[in-house]
CSV table of C-alpha atoms in Angstrom, one decimal:
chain,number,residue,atom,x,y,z
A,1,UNK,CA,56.0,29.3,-4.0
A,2,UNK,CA,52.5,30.0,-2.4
A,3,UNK,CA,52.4,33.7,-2.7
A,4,UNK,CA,49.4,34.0,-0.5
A,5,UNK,CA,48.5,31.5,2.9
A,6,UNK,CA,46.1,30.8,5.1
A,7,UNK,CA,47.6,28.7,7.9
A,8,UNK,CA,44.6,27.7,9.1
A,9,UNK,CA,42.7,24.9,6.7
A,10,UNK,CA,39.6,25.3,9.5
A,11,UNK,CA,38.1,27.5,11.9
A,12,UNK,CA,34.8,26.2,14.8
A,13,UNK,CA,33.2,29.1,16.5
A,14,UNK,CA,29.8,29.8,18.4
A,15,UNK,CA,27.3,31.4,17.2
A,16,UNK,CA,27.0,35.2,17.8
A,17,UNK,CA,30.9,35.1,18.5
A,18,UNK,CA,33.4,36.7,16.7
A,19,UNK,CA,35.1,35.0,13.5
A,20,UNK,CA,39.0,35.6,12.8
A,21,UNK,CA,40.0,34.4,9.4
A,22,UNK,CA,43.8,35.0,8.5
A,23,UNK,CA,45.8,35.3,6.0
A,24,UNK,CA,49.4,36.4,5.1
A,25,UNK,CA,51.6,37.2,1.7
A,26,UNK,CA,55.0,37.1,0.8
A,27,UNK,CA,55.0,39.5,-2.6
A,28,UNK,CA,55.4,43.3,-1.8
A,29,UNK,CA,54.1,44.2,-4.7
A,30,UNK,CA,50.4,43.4,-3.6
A,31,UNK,CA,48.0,46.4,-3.3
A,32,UNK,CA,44.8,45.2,-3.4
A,33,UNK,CA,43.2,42.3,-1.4
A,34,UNK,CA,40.1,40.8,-1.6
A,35,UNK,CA,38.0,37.8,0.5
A,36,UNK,CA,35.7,35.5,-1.3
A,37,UNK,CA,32.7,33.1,0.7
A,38,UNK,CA,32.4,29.6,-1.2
A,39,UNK,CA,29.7,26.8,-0.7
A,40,UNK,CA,30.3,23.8,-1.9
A,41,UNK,CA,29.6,22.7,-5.5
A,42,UNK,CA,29.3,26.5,-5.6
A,43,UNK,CA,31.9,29.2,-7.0
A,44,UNK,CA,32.8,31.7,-5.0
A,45,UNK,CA,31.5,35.0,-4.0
A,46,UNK,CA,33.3,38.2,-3.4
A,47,UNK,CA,32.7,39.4,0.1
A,48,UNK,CA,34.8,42.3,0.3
A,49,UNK,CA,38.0,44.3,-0.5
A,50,UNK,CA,40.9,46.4,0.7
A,51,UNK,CA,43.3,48.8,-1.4
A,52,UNK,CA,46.7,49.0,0.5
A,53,UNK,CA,46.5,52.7,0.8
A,54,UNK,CA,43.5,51.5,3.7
A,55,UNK,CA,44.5,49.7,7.3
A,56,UNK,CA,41.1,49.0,7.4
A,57,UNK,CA,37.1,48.2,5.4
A,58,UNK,CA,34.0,47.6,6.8
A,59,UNK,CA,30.4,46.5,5.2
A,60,UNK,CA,27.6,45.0,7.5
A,61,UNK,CA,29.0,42.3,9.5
A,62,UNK,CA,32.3,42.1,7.8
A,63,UNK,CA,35.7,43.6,8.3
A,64,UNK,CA,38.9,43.7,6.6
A,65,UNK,CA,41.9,44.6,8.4
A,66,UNK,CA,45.1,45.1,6.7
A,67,UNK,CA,48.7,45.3,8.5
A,68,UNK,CA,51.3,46.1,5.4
A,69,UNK,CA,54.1,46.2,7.4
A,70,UNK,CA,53.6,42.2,8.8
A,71,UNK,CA,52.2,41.2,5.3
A,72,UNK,CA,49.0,40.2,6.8
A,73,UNK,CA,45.5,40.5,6.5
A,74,UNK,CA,42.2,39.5,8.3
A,75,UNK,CA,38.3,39.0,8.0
A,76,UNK,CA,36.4,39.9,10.8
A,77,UNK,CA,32.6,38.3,11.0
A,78,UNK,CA,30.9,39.7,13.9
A,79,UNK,CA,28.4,38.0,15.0
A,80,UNK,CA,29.0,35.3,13.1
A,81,UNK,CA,25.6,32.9,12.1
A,82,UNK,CA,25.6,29.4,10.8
A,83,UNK,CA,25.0,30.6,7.4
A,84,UNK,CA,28.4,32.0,7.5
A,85,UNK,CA,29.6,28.5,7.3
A,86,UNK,CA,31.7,28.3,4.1
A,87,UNK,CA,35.2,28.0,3.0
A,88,UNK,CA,36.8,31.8,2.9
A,89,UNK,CA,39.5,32.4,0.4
A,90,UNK,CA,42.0,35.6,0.5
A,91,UNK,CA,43.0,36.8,-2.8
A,92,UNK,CA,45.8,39.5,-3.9
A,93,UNK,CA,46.7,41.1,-7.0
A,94,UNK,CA,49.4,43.8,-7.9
A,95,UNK,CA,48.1,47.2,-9.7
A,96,UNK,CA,49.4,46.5,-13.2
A,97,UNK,CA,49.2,43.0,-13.4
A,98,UNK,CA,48.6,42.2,-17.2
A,99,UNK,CA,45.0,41.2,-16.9
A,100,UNK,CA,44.5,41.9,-13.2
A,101,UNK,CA,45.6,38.4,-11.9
A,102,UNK,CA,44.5,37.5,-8.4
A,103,UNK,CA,46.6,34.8,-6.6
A,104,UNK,CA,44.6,32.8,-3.7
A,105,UNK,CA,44.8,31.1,-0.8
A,106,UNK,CA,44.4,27.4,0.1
A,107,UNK,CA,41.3,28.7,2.0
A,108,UNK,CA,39.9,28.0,5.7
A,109,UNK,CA,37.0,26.1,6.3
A,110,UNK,CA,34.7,28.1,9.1
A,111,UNK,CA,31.7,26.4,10.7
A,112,UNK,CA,29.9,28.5,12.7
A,113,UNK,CA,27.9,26.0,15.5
A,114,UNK,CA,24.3,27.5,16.5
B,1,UNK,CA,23.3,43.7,-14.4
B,2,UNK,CA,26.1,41.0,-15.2
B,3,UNK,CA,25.5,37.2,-14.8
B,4,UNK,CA,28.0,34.5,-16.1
B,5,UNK,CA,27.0,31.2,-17.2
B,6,UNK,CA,29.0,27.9,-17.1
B,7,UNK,CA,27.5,24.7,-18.2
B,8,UNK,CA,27.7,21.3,-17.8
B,9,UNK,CA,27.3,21.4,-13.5
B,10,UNK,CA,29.1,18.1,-13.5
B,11,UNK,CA,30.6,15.8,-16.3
B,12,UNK,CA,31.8,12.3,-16.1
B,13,UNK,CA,34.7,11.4,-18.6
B,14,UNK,CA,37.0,8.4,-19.1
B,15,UNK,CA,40.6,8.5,-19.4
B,16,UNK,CA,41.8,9.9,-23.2
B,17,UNK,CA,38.2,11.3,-24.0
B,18,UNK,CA,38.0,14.6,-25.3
B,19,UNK,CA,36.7,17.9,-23.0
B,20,UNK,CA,35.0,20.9,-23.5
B,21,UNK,CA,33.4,23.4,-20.7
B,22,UNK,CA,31.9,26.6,-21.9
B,23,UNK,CA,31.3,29.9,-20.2
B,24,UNK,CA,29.8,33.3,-21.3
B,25,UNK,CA,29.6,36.5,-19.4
B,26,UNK,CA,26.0,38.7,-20.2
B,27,UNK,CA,25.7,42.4,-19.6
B,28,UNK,CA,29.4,43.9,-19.8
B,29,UNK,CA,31.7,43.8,-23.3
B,30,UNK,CA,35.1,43.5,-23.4
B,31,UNK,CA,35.4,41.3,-20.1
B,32,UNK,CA,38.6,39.7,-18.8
B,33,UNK,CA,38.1,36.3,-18.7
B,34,UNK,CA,39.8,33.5,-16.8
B,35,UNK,CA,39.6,29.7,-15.9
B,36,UNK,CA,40.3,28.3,-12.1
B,37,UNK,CA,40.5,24.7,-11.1
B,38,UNK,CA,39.9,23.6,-7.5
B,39,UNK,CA,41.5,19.9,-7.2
B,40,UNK,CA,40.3,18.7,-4.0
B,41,UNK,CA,41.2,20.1,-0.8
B,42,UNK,CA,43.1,22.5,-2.6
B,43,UNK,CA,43.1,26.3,-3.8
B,44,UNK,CA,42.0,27.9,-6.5
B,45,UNK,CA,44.7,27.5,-9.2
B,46,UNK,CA,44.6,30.1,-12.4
B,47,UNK,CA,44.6,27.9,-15.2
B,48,UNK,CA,44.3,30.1,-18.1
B,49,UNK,CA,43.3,34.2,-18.5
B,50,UNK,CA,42.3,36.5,-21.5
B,51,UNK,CA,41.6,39.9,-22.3
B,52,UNK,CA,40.1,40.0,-25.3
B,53,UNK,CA,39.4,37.9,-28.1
B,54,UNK,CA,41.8,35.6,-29.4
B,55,UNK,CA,44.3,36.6,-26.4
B,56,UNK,CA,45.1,33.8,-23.7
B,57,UNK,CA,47.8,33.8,-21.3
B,58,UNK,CA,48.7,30.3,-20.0
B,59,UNK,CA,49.5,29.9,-16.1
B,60,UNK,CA,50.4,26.3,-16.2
B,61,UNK,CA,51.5,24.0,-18.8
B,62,UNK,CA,49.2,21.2,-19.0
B,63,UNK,CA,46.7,18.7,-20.8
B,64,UNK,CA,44.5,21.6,-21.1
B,65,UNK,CA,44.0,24.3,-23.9
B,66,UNK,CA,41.1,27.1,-23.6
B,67,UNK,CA,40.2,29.7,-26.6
B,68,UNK,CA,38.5,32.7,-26.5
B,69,UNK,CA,35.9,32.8,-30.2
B,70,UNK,CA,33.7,35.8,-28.8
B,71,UNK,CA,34.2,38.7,-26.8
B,72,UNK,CA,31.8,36.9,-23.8
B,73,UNK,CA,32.9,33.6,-24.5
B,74,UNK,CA,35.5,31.5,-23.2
B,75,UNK,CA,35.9,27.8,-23.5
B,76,UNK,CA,38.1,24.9,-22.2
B,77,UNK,CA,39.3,22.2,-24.1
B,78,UNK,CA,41.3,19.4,-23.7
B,79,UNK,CA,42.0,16.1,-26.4
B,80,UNK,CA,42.5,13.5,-24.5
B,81,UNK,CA,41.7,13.4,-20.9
B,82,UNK,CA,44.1,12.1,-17.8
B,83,UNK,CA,42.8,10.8,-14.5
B,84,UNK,CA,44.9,14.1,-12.8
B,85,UNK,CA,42.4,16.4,-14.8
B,86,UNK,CA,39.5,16.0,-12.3
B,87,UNK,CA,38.8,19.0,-10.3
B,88,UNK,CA,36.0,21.5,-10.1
B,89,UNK,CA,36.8,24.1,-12.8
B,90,UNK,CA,35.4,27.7,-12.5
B,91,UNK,CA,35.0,30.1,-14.8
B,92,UNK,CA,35.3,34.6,-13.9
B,93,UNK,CA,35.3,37.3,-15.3
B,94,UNK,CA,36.1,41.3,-14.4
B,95,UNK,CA,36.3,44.3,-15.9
B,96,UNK,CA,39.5,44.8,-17.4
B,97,UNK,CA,40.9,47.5,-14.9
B,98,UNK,CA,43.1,47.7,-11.7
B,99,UNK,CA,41.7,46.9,-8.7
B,100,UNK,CA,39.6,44.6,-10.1
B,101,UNK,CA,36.9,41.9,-8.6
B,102,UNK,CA,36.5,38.8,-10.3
B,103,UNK,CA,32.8,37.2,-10.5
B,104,UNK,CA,32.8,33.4,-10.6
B,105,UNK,CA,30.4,30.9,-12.5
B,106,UNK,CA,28.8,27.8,-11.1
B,107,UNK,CA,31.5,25.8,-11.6
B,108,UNK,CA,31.8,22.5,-13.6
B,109,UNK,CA,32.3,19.0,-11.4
B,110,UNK,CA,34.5,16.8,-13.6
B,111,UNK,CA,35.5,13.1,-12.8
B,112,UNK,CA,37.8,11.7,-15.1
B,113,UNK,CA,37.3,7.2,-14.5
C-alpha cells in the first residue's frame, strides 16, 4: 500500500519558469510533510517542511503548499535554474510515530532545461 | 554542527558473501537512527530504525540484519549476500522528537555479481 505518491516519475521545464512537483497521501493520520532534493550517487537533502496546522511554507525560491482536505501537497520552485535538476522526494510522518518514521514517495525526476 | 558519515561509497560483492556498511552520526547524542535502500528506479524504502542503543525496529523482513553497538553508530549486516540485495543504501539520522527532519549520509553503491 504506497501510503505516499508522486504520479509523476518526471517533470521538463524552462529555465526561469515555474516548477510544480506533486504529491498525494492516503493515511489521515499525517501531520507533517517534508520535500527532500537528491543527486545522483548522492543522499538526499531536506529542502523544506510543512506541519498540517499550515496551508502553506515558504523559504527563498521554494514553496510548500498543503491542501488537507484533497490529501495533497506541492513544491513550488520559482524561478527554477538548472541546478534544480534533481530527483524530489515527498515524505510524511504522523506525530507519535515510535521513532518519527517518514514514509516516501517514488520521487519525480525534474530537469530544468537552460 | 552535525555531519553523518557512511563508508564504503560503493562495494562490489558476489552472491552468498558476507556484508557490512557502517554509519556514525558526530555532533548530537542520543540520535535516531535509520537505514533506507533505493533499488533502482525506485523509492526510498525504510529498512531498519533505532532509537537508542541496542533498540532496532525491523520494517521489512529480509536477508538483512543492522545493530546498533554505540549511541552514534549504526551498522548493516547481512551473512550471505543475494543478487536482489543490490541497491544504494542510505543511512539518517534525527533528533528523536516529533516533527522531526532526517539527515542522510552519502550513501553506499552495492552490486551484488
Amino acid at each position: 500500500d504506497q501510503q505516499v505518491k508522486q504520479n509523476s516519475p518526471s517533470l521538463s521545464v524552462q529555465e526561469g519558469r515555474i516548477s510544480i512537483l506533486n504529491c498525494d497521501y492516503t493515511n489521515s493520520m499525517f501531520d507533517y510533510f517534508l520535500w527532500y532534493k537528491k543527486y545522483p550517487a548522492e543522499g538526499p537533502t531536506f529542502l523544506i517542511s510543512i506541519s498540517s496546522i499550515k496551508d502553506k511554507n515558504e523559504d527563498g525560491r521554494f514553496t510548500v503548499f498543503l491542501n488537507k482536505s484533497a490529501k495533497h501537497l506541492s513544491l513550488h520552485i520559482v524561478p527554477s535554474q538548472p541546478g534544480d535538476s534533481a530527483v524530489y522526494f515527498c515524505a510524511a510522518s504522523a506525530l507519535g510515530t515510535s521513532g518519527s518514521r517518514l514514509t516516501f514517495g517514488e520521487g519525480t525526476q525534474l530537469t530544468v532545461n537552460p | 554542527s552535525q555531519t553523518i558519515h557512511q563508508w564504503p561509497a560503493t562495494l562490489v560483492q558476489p552472491v552468498g558473501s558476507p556484508l557490512s556498511l557502517e554509519c556514525t552520526v558526530e555532533g548530537t547524542s542520543n540520535p535516531n537512527l535509520y537505514w533506507y535502500r533505493q533499488a533502482a528506479g525506485r523509492g526510498l524504502q525504510l529498512l531498519f530504525y533505532s532509537v537508542g542503543i541496542g533498540q532496532i525496529s525491523s520494517e521489512v523482513p529480509q536477508n538483512l540484519s543492522a545493530s546498533r553497538p554505540q549511541d552514534r553508530q549504526f551498522i548493516l549486516s547481512s551473512k550471505k549476500l543475494l543478487l536482489s540485495d543490490s541497491g544504494f543504501y542510505l543511512c539518517a539520522w534525527s533528533r528523536g522528537v516529533a516533527k522531526n527532519i532526517q539527515y542522510f549520509g552519502a550513501g553506499t553503491r552495492l552490486s551484488v555479481l
